[in-house]
PDB file of C-alpha atoms in Angstrom:
ATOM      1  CA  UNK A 791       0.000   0.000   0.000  1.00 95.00           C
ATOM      2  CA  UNK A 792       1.231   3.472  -0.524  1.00 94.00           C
ATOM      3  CA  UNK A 793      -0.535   7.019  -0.663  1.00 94.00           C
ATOM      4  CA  UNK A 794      -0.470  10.364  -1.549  1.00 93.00           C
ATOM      5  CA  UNK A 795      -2.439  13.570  -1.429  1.00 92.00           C
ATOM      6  CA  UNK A 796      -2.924  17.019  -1.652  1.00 91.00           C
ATOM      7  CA  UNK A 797      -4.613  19.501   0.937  1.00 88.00           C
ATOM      8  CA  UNK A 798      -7.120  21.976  -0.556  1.00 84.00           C
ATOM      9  CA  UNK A 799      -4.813  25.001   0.434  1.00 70.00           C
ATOM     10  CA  UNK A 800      -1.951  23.121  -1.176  1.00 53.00           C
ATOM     11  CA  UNK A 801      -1.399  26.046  -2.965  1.00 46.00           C
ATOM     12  CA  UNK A 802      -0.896  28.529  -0.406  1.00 42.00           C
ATOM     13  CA  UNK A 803       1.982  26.195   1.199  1.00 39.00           C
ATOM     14  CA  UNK A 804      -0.258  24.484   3.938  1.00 43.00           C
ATOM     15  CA  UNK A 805       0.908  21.165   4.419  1.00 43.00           C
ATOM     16  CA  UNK A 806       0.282  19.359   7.722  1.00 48.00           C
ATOM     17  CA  UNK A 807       2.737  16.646   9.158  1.00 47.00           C
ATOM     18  CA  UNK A 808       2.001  13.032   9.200  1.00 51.00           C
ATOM     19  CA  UNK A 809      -0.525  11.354   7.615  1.00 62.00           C
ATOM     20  CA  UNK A 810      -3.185  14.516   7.146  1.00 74.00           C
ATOM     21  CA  UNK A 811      -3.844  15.930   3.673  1.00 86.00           C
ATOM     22  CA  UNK A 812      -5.706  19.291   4.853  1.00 90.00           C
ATOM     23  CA  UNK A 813      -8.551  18.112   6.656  1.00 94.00           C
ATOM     24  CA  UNK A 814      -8.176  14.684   5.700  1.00 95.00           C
ATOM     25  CA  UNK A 815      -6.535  12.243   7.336  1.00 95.00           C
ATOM     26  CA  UNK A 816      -5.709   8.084   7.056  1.00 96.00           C
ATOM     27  CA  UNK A 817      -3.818   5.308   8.221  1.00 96.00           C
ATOM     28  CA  UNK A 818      -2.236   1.675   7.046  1.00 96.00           C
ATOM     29  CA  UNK A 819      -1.926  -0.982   9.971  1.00 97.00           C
ATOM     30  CA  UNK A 820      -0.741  -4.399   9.916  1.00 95.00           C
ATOM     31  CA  UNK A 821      -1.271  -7.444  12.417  1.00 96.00           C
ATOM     32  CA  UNK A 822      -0.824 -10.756  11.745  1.00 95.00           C
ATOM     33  CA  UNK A 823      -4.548 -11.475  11.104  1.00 94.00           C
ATOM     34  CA  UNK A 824      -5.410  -8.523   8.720  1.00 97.00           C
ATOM     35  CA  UNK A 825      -3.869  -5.903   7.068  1.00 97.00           C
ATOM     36  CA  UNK A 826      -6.246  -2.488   8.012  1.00 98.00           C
ATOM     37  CA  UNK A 827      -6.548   0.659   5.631  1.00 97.00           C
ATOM     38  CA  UNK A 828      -8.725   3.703   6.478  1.00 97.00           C
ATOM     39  CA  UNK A 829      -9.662   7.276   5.300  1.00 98.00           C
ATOM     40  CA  UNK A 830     -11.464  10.008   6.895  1.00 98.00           C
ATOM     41  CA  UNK A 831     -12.826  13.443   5.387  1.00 97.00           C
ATOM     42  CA  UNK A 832     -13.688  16.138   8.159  1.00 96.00           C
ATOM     43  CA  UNK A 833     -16.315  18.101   7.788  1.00 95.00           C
ATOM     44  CA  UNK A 834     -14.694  21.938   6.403  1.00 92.00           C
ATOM     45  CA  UNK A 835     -18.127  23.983   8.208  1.00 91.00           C
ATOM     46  CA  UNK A 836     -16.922  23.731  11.772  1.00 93.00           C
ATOM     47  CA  UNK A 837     -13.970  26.164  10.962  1.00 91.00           C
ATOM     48  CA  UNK A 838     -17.101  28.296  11.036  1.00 89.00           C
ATOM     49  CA  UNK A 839     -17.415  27.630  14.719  1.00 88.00           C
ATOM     50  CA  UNK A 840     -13.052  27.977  15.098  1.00 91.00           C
ATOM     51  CA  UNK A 841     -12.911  24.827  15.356  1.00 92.00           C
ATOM     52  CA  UNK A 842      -9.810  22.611  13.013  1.00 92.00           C
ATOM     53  CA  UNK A 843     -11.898  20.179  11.408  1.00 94.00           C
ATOM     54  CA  UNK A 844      -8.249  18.198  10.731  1.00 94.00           C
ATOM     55  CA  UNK A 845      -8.561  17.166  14.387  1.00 94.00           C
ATOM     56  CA  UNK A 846     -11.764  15.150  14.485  1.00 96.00           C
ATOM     57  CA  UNK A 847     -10.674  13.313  11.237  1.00 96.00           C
ATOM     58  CA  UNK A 848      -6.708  12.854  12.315  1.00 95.00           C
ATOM     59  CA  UNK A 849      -7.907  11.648  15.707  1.00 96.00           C
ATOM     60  CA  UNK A 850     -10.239   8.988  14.516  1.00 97.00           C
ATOM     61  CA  UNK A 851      -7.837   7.316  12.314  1.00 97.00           C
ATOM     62  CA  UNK A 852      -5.139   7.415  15.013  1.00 96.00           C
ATOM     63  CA  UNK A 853      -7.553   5.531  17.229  1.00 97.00           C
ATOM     64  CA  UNK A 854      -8.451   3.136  14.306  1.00 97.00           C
ATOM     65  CA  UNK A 855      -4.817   2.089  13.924  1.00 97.00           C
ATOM     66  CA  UNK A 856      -4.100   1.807  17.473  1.00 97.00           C
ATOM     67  CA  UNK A 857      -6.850  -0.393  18.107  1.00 98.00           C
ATOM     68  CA  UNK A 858      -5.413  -2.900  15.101  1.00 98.00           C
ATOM     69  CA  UNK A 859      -1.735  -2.326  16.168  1.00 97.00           C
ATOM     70  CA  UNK A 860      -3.120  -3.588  19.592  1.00 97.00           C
ATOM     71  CA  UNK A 861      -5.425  -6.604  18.297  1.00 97.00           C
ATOM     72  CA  UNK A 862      -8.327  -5.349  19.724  1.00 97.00           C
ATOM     73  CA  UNK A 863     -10.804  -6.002  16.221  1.00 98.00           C
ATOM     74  CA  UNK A 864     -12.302  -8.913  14.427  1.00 97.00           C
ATOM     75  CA  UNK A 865     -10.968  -8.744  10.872  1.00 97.00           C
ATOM     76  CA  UNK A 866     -14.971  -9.551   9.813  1.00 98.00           C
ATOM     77  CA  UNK A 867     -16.363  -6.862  11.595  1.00 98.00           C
ATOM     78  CA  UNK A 868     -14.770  -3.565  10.733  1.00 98.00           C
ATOM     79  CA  UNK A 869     -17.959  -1.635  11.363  1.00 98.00           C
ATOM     80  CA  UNK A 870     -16.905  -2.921  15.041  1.00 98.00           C
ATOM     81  CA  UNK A 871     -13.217  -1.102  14.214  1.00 98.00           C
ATOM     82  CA  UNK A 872     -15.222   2.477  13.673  1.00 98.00           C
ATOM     83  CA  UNK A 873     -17.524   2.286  16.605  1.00 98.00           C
ATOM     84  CA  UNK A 874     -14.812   1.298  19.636  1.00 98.00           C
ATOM     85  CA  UNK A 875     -13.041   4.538  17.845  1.00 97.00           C
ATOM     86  CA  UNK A 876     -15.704   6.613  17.963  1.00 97.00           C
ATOM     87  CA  UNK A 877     -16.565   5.730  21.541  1.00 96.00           C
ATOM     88  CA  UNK A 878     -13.090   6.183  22.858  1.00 95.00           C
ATOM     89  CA  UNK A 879     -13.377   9.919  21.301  1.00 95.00           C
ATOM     90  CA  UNK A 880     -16.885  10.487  22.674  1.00 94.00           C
ATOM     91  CA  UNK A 881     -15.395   9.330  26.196  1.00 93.00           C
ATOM     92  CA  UNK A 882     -11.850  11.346  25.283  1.00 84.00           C
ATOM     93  CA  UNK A 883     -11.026  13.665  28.277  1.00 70.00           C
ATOM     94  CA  UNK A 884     -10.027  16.424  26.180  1.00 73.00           C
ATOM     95  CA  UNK A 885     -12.502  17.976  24.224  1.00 82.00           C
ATOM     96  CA  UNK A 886     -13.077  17.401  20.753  1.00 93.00           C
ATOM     97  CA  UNK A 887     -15.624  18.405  18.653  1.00 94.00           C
ATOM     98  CA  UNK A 888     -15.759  17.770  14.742  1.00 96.00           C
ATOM     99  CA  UNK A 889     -17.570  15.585  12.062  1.00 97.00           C
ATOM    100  CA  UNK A 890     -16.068  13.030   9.921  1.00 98.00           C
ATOM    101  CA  UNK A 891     -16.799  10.785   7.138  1.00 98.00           C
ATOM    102  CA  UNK A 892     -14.685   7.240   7.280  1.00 98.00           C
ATOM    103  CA  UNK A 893     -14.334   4.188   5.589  1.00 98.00           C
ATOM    104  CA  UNK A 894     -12.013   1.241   6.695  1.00 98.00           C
ATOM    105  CA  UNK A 895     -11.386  -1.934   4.164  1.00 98.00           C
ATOM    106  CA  UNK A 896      -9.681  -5.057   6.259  1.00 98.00           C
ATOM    107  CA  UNK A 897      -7.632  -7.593   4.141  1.00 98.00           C
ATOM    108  CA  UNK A 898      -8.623 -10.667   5.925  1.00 97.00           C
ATOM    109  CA  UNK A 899      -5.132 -12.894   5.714  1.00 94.00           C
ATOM    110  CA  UNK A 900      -6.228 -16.254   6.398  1.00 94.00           C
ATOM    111  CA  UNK A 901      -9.950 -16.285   4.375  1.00 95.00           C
ATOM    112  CA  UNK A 902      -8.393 -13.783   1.432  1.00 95.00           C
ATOM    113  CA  UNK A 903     -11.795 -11.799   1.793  1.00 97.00           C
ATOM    114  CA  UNK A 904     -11.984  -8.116   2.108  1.00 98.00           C
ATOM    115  CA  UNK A 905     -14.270  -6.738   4.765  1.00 98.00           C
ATOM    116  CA  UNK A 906     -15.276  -2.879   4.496  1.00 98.00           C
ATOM    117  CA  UNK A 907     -17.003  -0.311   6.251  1.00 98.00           C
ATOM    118  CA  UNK A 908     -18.013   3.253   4.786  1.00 98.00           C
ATOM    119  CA  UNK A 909     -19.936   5.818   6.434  1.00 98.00           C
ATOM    120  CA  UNK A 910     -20.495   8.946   3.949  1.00 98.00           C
ATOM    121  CA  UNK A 911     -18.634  10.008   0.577  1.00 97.00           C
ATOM    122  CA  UNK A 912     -15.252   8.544   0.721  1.00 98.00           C
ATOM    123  CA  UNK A 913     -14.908   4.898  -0.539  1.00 98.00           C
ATOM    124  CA  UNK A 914     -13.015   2.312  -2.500  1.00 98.00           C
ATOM    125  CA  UNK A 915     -12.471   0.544  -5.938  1.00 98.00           C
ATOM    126  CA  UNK A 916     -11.487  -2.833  -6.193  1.00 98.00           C
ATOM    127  CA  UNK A 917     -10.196  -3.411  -9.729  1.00 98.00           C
ATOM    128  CA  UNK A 918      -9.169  -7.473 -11.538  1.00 97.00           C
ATOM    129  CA  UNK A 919      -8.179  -7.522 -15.045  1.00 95.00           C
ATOM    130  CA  UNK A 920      -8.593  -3.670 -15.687  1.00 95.00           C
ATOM    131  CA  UNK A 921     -12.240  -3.849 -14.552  1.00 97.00           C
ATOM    132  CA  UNK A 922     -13.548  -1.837 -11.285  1.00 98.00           C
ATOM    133  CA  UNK A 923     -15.125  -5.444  -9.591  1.00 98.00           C
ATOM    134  CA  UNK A 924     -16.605  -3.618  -6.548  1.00 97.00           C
ATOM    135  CA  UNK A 925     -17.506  -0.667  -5.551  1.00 96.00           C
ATOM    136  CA  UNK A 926     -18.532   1.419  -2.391  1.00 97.00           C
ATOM    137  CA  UNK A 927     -22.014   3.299  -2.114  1.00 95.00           C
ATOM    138  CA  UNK A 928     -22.271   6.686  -1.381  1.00 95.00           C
ATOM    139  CA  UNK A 929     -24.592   7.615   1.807  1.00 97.00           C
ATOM    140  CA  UNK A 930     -25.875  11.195   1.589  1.00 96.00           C
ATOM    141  CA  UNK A 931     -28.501  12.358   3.508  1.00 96.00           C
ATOM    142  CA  UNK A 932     -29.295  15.170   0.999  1.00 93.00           C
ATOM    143  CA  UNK A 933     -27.005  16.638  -2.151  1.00 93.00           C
ATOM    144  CA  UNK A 934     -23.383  17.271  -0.903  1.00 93.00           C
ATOM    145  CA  UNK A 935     -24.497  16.326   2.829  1.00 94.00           C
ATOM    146  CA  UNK A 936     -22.835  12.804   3.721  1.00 97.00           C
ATOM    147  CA  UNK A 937     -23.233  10.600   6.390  1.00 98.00           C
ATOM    148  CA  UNK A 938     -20.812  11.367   8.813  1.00 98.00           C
ATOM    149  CA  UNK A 939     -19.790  11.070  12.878  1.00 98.00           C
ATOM    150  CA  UNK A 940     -19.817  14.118  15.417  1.00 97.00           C
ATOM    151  CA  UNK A 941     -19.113  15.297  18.505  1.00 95.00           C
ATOM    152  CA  UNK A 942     -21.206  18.353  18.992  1.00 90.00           C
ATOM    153  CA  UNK A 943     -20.714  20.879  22.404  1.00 86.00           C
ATOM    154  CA  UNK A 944     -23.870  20.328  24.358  1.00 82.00           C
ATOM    155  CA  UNK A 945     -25.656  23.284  23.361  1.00 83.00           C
ATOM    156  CA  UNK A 946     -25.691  22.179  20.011  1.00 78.00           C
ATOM    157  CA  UNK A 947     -26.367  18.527  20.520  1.00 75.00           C
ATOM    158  CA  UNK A 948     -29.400  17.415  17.998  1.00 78.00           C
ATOM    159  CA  UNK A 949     -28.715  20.253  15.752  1.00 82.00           C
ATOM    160  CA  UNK A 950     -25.923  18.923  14.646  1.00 88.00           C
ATOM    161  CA  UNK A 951     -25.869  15.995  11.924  1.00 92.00           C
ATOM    162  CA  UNK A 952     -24.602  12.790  13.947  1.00 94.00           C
ATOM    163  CA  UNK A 953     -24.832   9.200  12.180  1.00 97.00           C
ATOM    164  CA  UNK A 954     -24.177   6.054  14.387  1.00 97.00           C
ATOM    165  CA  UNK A 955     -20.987   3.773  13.020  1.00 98.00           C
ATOM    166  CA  UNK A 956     -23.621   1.368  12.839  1.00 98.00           C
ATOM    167  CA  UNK A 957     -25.428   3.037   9.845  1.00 98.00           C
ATOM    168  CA  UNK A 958     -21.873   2.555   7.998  1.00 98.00           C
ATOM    169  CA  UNK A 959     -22.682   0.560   4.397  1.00 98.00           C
ATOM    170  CA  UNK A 960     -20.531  -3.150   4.969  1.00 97.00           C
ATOM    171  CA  UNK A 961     -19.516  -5.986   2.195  1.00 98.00           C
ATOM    172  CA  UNK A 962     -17.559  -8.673   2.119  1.00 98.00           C
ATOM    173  CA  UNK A 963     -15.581 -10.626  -0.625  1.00 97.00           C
ATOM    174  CA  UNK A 964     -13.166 -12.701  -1.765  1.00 97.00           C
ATOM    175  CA  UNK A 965      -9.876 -11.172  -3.199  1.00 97.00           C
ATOM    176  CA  UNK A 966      -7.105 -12.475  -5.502  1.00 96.00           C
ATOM    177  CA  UNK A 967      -3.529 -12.320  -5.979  1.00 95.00           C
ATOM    178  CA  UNK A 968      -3.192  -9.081  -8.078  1.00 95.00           C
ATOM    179  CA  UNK A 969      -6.437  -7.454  -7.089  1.00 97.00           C
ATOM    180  CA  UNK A 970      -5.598  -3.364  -6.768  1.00 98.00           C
ATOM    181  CA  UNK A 971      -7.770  -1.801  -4.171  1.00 98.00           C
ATOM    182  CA  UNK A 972      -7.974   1.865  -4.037  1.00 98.00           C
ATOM    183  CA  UNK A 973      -9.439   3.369  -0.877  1.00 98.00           C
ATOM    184  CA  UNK A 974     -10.219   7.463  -1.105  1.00 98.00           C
ATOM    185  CA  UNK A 975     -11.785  10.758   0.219  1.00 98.00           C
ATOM    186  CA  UNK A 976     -14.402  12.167  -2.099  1.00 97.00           C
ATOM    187  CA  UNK A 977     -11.397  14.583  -3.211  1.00 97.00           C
ATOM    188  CA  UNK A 978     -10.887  11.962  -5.546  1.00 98.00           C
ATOM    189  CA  UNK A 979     -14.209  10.572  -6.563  1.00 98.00           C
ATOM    190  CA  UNK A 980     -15.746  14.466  -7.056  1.00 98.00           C
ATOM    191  CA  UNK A 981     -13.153  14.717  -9.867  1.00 98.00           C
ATOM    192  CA  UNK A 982     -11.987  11.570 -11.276  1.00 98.00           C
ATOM    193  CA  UNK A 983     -14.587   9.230 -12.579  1.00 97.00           C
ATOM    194  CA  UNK A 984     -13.920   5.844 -12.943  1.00 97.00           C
ATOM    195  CA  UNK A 985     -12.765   5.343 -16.212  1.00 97.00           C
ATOM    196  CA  UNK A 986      -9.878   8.093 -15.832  1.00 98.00           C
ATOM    197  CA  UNK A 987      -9.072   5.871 -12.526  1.00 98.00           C
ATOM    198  CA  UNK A 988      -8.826   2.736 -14.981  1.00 98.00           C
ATOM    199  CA  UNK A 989      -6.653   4.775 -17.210  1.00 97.00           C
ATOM    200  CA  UNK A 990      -4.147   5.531 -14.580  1.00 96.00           C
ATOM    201  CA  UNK A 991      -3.601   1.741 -13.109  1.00 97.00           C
ATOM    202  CA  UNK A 992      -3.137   0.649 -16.438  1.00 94.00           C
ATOM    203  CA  UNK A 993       0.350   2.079 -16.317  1.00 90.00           C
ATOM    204  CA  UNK A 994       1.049   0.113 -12.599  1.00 92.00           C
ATOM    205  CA  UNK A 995       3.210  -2.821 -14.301  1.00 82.00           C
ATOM    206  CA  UNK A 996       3.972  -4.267 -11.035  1.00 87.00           C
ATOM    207  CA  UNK A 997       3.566  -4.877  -7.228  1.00 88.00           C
ATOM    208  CA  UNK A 998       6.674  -2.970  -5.932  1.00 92.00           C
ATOM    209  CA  UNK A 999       6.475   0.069  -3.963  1.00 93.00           C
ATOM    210  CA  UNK A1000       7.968   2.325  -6.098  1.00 95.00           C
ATOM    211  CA  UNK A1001       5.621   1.203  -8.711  1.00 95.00           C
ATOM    212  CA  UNK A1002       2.329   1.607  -6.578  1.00 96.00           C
ATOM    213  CA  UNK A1003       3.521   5.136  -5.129  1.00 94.00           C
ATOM    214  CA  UNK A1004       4.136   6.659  -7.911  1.00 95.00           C
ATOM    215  CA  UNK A1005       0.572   5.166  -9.517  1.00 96.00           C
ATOM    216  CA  UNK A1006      -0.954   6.652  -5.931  1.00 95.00           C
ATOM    217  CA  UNK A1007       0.829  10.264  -6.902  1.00 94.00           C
ATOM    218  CA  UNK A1008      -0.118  10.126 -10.476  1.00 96.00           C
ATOM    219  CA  UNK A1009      -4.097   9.820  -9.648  1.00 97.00           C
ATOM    220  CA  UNK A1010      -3.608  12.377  -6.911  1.00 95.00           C
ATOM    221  CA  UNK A1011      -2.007  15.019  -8.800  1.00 95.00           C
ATOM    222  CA  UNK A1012      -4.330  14.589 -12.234  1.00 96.00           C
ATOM    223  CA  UNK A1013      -7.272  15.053  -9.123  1.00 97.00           C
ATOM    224  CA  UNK A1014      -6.010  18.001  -8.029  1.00 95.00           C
ATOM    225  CA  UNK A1015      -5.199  19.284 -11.048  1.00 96.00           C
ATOM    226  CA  UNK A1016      -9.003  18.842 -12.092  1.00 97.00           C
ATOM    227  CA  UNK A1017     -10.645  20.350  -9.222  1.00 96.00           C
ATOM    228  CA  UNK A1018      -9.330  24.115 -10.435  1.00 95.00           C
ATOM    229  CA  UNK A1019     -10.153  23.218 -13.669  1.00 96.00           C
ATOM    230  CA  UNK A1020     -13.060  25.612 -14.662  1.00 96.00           C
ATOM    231  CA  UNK A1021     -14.342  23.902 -17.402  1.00 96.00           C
ATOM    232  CA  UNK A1022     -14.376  20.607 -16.753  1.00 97.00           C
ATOM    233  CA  UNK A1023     -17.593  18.668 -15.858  1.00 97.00           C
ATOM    234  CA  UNK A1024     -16.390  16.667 -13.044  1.00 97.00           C
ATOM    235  CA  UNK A1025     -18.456  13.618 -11.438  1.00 97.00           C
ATOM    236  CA  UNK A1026     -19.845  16.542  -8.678  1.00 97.00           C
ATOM    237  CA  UNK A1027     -21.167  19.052 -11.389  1.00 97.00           C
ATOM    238  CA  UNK A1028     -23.006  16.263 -13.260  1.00 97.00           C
ATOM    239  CA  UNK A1029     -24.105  14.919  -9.142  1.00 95.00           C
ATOM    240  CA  UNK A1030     -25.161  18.945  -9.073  1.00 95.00           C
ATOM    241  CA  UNK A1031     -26.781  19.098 -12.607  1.00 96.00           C
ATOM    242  CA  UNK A1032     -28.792  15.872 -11.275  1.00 95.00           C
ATOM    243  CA  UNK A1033     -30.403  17.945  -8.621  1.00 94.00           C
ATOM    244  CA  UNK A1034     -31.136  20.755 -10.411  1.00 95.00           C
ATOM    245  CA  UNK A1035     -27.934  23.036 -10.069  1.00 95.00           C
ATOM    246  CA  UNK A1036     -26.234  24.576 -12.765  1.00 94.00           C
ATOM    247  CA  UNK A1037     -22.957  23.854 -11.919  1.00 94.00           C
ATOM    248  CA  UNK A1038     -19.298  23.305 -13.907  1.00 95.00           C
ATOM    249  CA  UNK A1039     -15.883  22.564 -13.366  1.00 97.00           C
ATOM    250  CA  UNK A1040     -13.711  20.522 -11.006  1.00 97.00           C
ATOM    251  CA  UNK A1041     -14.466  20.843  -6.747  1.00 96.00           C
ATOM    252  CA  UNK A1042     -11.578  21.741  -4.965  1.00 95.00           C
ATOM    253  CA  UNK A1043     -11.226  19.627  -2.094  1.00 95.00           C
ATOM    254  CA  UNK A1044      -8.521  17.924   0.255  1.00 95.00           C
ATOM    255  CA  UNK A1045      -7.472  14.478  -1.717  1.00 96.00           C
ATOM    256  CA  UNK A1046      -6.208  11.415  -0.316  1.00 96.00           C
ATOM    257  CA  UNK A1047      -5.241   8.306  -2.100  1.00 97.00           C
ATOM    258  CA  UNK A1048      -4.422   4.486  -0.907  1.00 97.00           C
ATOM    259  CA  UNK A1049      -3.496   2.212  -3.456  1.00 97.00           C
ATOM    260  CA  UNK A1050      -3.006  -1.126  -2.162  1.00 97.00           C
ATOM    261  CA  UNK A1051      -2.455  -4.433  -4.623  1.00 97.00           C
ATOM    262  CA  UNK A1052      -3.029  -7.765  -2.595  1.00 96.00           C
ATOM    263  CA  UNK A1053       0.133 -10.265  -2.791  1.00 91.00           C
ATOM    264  CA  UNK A1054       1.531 -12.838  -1.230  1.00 86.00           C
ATOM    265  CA  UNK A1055       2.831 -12.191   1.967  1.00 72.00           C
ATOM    266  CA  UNK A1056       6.494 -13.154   2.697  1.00 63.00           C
TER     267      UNK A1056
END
């Protein structure tokens, strides 16, 4: 697995440390049951309220990979990966308020079957043989409002959109040796469509690092590039069009890209 990104101020030098692309954040954990991928997209509208939206998201996924580093998940059950999370922040002694989006894929090792959980607009691909095989749902609760987690202050608790982990969409299904599986933030998806994806792992000839990062860069950077473009009808002006808005040209947003290819382990 490797990744890349861009945050949505790229362009004005703003580049957080560690795993964060602007308000997005992930993670890649391994244990000797499951390998454990996740992405998170906070929600930009509580800088409104001064609050860093990076925080909520950043946080979650920390907890997500602790709790694999540690054992404590069922590779079957990564809905149950997103809810301990989300409890141990609702529980956290310092304050933290935020909304997120998330979705975690789990390489089962000994079955060879992927188990996923998405809650919102971020997602995953699974491509075989140049073909996208599966693919995650979007949950929105209205146009450009996705499911998401929160952590509201009291006075705002109710008014504030809050979806249980439980509500998170969740497949499972068998992978194979050479399977790429691309895990994202709707930075990605509100930009690329699919077919541009396809275009781009075409030119990943093989399952070393190197290759796969600079595949990972390549589909971040032509995303990026896209979301300033003006006249370009992007996947998220045609979603706009759909409900009635007149909208063109790319949506800048943070972007963040795992590309993982499943191979034997040594």
């Amino acid at each position: 697995t490797a990744g890349c990104g861009f945050g949505k101020d790229f362009r004005k030098g703003l580049l957080k440390k560690g795993a964060c692309y602007g308000d997005d954040a992930c993670f890649v954990a391994r244990h000797r049951s499951a390998d454990v991928l996740g992405v998170a997209d906070g929600v930009g509208g509580w800088r409104d309220y001064g609050v860093d939206p990076s925080q909520f998201s950043g946080t979650l996924m920390r907890t997500c990979e602790r709790l694999v580093k540690e054992g404590r998940f069922v590779p079957s059950n990564p809905i149950g990966i997103l809810t301990t999370s989300y409890c141990e922040l609702l529980q956290n002694k310092v304050p933290l308020l935020g909304s997120s989006t998330a979705c975690i894929v789990v390489l089962d090792r000994t079955s060879h079957r992927l188990h996923t959980a998405n809650l919102g607009d971020s997602g995953f691909l699974v491509v075989r043989g140049g073909e996208v095989v599966h693919r995650s749902d979007e949950q929105q609760h209205y146009f450009n409002t996705p499911f998401q987690l929160s952590i509201a202050p009291p006075e705002a608790e109710g008014v504030v959109l809050s979806d249980s982990p439980d509500a998170a969409d969740s497949t499972s299904f068998d992978v194979q040796l050479g399977d790429i599986i691309l895990t994202a933030t709707d930075g990605l998806f509100d930009n690329m469509p699919d077919y541009m994806i396809l275009q781009e792992l075409k030119k990943l000839k093989n399952s070393n690092y190197e290759s796969i990062q600079q595949a990972a860069r390549s589909i971040a950077e032509q995303a990026h590039e896209l979301a300033y473009d003006p006249n370009y009808m992007s996947p998220f002006a045609q979603f706009a069009c759909d409900n009635g808005l007149n909208v063109r040209g790319g949506k800048p947003d943070d972007i963040t890209v795992l590309l993982s290819i499943v191979a034997e382990y040594t």
